Coordinates of N, CA, C and O in Angstrom, one line a residue:
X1 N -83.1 -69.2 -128.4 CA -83.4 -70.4 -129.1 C -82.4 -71.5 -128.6 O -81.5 -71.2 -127.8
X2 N -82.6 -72.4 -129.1 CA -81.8 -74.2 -128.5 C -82.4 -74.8 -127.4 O -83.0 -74.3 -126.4
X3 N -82.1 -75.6 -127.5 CA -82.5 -76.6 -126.4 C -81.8 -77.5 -125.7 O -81.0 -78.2 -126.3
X4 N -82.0 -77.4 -124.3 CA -81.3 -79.1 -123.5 C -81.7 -79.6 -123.8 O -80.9 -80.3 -123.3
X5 N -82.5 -80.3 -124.2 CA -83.3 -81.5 -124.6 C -82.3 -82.2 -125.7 O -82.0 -83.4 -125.7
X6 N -81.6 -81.2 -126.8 CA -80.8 -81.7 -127.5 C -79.4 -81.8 -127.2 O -78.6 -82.4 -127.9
X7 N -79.0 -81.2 -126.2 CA -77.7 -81.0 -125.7 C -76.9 -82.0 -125.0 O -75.8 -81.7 -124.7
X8 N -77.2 -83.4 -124.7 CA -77.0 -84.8 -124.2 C -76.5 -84.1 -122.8 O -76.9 -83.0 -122.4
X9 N -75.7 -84.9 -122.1 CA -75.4 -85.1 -120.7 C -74.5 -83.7 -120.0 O -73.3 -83.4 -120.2
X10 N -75.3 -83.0 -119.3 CA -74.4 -81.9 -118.8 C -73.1 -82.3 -118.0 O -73.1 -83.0 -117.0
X11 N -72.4 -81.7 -118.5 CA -71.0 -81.5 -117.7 C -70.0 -82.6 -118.9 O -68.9 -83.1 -118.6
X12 N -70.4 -82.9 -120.2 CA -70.3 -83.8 -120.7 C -69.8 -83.1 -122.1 O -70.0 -81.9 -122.0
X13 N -69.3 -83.5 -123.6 CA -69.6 -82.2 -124.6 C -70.4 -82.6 -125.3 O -70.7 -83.7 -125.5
X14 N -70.7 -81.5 -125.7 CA -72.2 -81.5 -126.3 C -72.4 -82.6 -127.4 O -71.4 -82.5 -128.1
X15 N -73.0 -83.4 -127.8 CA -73.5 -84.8 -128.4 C -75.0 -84.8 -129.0 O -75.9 -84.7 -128.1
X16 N -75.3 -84.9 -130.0 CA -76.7 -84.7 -130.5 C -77.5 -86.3 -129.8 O -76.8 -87.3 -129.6
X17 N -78.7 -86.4 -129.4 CA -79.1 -87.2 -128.4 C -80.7 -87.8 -129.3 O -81.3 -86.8 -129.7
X18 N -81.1 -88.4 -129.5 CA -82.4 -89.2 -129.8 C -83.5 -87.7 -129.7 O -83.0 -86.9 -128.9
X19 N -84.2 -87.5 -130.1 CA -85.5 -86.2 -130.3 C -86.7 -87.3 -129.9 O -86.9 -88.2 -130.6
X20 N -87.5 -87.1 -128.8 CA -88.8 -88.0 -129.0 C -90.3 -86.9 -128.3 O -91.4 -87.2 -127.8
X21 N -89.6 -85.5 -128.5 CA -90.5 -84.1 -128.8 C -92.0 -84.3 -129.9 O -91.7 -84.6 -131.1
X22 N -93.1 -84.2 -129.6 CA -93.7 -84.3 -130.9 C -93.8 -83.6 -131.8 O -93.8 -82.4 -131.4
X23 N -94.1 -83.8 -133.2 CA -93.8 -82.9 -134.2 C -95.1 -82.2 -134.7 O -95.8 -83.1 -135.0
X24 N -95.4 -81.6 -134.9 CA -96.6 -81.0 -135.6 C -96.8 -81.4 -136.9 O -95.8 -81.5 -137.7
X25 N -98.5 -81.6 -137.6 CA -98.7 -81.7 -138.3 C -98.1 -81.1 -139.6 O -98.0 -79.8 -139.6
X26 N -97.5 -81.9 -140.7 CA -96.7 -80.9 -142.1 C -95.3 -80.2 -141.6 O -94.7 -79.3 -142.1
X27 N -94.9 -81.0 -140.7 CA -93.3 -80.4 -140.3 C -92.8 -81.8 -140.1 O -93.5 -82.8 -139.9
X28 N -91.4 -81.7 -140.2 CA -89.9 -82.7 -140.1 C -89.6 -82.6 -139.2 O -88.8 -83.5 -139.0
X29 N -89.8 -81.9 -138.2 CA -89.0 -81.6 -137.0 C -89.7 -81.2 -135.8 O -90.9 -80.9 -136.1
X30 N -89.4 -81.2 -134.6 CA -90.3 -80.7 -133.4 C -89.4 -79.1 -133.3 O -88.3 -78.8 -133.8
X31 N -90.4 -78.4 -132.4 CA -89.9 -76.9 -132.4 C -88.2 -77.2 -131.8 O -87.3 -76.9 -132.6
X32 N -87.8 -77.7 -130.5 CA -86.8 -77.7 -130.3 C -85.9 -77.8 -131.6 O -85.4 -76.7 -131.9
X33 N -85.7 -78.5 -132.2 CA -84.7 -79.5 -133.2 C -84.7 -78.1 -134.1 O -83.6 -77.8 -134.6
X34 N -85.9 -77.1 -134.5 CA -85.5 -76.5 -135.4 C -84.6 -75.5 -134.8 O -83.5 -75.4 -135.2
X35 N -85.3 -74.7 -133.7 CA -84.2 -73.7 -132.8 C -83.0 -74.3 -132.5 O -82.1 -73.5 -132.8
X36 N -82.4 -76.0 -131.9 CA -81.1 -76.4 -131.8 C -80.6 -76.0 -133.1 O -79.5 -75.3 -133.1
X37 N -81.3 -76.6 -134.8 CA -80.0 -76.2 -135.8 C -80.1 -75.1 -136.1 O -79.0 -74.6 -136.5
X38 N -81.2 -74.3 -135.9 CA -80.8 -72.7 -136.2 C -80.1 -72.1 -135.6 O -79.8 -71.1 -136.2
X39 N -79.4 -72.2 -134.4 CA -78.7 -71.6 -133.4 C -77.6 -72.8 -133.6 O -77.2 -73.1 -132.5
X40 N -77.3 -73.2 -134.3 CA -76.1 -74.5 -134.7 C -74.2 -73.7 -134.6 O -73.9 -73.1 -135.7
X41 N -73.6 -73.7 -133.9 CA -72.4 -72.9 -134.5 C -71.9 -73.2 -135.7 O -71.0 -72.3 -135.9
X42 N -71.9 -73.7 -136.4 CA -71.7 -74.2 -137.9 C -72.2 -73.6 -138.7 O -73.5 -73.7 -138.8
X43 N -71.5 -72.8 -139.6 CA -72.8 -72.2 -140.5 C -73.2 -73.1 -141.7 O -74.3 -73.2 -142.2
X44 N -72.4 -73.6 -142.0 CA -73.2 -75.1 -143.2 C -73.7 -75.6 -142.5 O -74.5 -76.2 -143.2
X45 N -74.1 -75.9 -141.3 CA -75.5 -76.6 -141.0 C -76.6 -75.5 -141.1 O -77.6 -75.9 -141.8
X46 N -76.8 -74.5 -140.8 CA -77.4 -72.9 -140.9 C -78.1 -73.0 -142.4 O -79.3 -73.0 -142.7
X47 N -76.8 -73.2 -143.3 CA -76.7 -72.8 -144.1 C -77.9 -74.2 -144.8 O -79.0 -73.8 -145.4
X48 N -77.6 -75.1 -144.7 CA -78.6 -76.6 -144.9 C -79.8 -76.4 -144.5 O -80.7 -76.9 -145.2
X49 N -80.0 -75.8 -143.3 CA -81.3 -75.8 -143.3 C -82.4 -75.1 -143.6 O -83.6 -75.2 -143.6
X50 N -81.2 -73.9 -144.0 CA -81.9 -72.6 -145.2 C -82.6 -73.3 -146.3 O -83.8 -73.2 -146.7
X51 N -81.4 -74.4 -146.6 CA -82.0 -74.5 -148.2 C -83.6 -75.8 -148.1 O -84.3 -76.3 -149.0
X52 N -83.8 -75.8 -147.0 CA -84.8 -77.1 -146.8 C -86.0 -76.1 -147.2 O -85.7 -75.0 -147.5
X53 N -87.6 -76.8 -147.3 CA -88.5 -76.3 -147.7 C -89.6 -76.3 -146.0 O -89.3 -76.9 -144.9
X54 N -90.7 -75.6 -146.4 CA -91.4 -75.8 -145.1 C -90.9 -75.4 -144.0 O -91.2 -76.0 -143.0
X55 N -90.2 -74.4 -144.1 CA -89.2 -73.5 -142.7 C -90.2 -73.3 -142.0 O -91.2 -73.3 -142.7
X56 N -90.5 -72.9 -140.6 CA -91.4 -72.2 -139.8 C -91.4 -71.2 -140.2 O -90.4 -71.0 -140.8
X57 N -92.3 -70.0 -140.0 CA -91.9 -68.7 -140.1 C -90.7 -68.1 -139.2 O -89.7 -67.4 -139.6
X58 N -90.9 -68.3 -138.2 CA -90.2 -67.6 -137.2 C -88.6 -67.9 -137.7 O -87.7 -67.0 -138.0
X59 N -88.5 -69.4 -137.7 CA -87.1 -69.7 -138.2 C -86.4 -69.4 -139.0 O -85.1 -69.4 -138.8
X60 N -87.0 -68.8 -140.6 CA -87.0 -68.3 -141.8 C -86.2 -67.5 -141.5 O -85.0 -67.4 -141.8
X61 N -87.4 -66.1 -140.4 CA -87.0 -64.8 -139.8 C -85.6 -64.8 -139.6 O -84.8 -64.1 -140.2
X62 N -85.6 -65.5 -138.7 CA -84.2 -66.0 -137.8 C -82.8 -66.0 -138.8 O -81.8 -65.4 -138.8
X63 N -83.2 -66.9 -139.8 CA -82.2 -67.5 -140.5 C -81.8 -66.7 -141.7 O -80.8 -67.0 -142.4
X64 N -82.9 -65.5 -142.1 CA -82.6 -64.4 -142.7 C -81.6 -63.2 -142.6 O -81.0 -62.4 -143.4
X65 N -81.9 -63.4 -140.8 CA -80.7 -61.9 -140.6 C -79.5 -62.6 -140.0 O -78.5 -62.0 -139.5
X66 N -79.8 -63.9 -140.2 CA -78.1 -64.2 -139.8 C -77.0 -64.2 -139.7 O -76.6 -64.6 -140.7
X67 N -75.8 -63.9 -139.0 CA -74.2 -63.0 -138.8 C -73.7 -63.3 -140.2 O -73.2 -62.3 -140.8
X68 N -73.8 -64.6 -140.8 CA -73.0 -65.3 -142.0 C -73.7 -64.8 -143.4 O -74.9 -65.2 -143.5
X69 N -73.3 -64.3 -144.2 CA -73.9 -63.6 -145.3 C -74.3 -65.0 -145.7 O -75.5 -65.3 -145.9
X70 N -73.4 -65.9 -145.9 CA -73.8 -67.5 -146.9 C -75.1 -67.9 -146.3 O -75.7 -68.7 -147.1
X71 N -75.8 -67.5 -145.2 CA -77.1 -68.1 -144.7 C -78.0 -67.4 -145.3 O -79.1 -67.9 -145.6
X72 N -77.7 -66.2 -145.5 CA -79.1 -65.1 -145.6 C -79.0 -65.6 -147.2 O -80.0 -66.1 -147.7
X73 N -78.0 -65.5 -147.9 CA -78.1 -65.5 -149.2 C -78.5 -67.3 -149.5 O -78.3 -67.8 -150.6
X74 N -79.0 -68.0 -148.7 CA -78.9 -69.2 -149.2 C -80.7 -69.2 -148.8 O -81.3 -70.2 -149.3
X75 N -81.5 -68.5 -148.0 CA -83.0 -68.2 -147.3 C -83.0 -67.5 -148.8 O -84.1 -67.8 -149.2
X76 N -82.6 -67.0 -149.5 CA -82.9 -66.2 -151.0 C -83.0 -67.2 -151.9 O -83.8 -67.2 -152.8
X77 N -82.0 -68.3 -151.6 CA -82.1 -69.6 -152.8 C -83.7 -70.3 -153.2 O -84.8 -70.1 -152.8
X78 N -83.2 -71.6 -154.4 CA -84.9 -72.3 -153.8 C -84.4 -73.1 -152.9 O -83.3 -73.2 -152.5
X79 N -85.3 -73.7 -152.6 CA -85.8 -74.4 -151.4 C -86.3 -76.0 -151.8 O -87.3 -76.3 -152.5
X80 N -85.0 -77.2 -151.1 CA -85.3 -78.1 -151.6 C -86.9 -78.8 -150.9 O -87.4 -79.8 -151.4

């Protein structure tokens, strides 16, 4: 998962950059943007986007077996 697309200028440090990916119908996000925050080294960002509603499946998956217990138990929470 992640993307260069979100990773700004190589050889540069990493910098979140404008998204103009298109989004699918009934989602917030383009596929990249969800794999860049799910693969986020941060686990409060992990953890944030557990708590969002309308997760992809796949991402859910993802974000369920997570290294950080606070993630998996936060994919258990509701969902704003």
């Amino acid at each position: 998962m992640g993307s260069l697309a979100h990773q700004g200028t190589p050889g540069r440090r990493p910098t979140w950059t404008r998204c103009h990916n298109p989004v699918e119908p009934g989602q917030v996000r383009c596929r990249d943007c969800w794999n860049t925050l799910a693969t986020h080294p941060d686990p409060d960002v992990r953890i944030a986007l557990a708590g969002e509603a309308n997760i992809p499946e796949d991402i859910a998956d993802f974000l369920a077996h997570d290294p950080d217990p606070r993630v998996v138990a936060a994919m258990e929470g509701p969902r704003s």
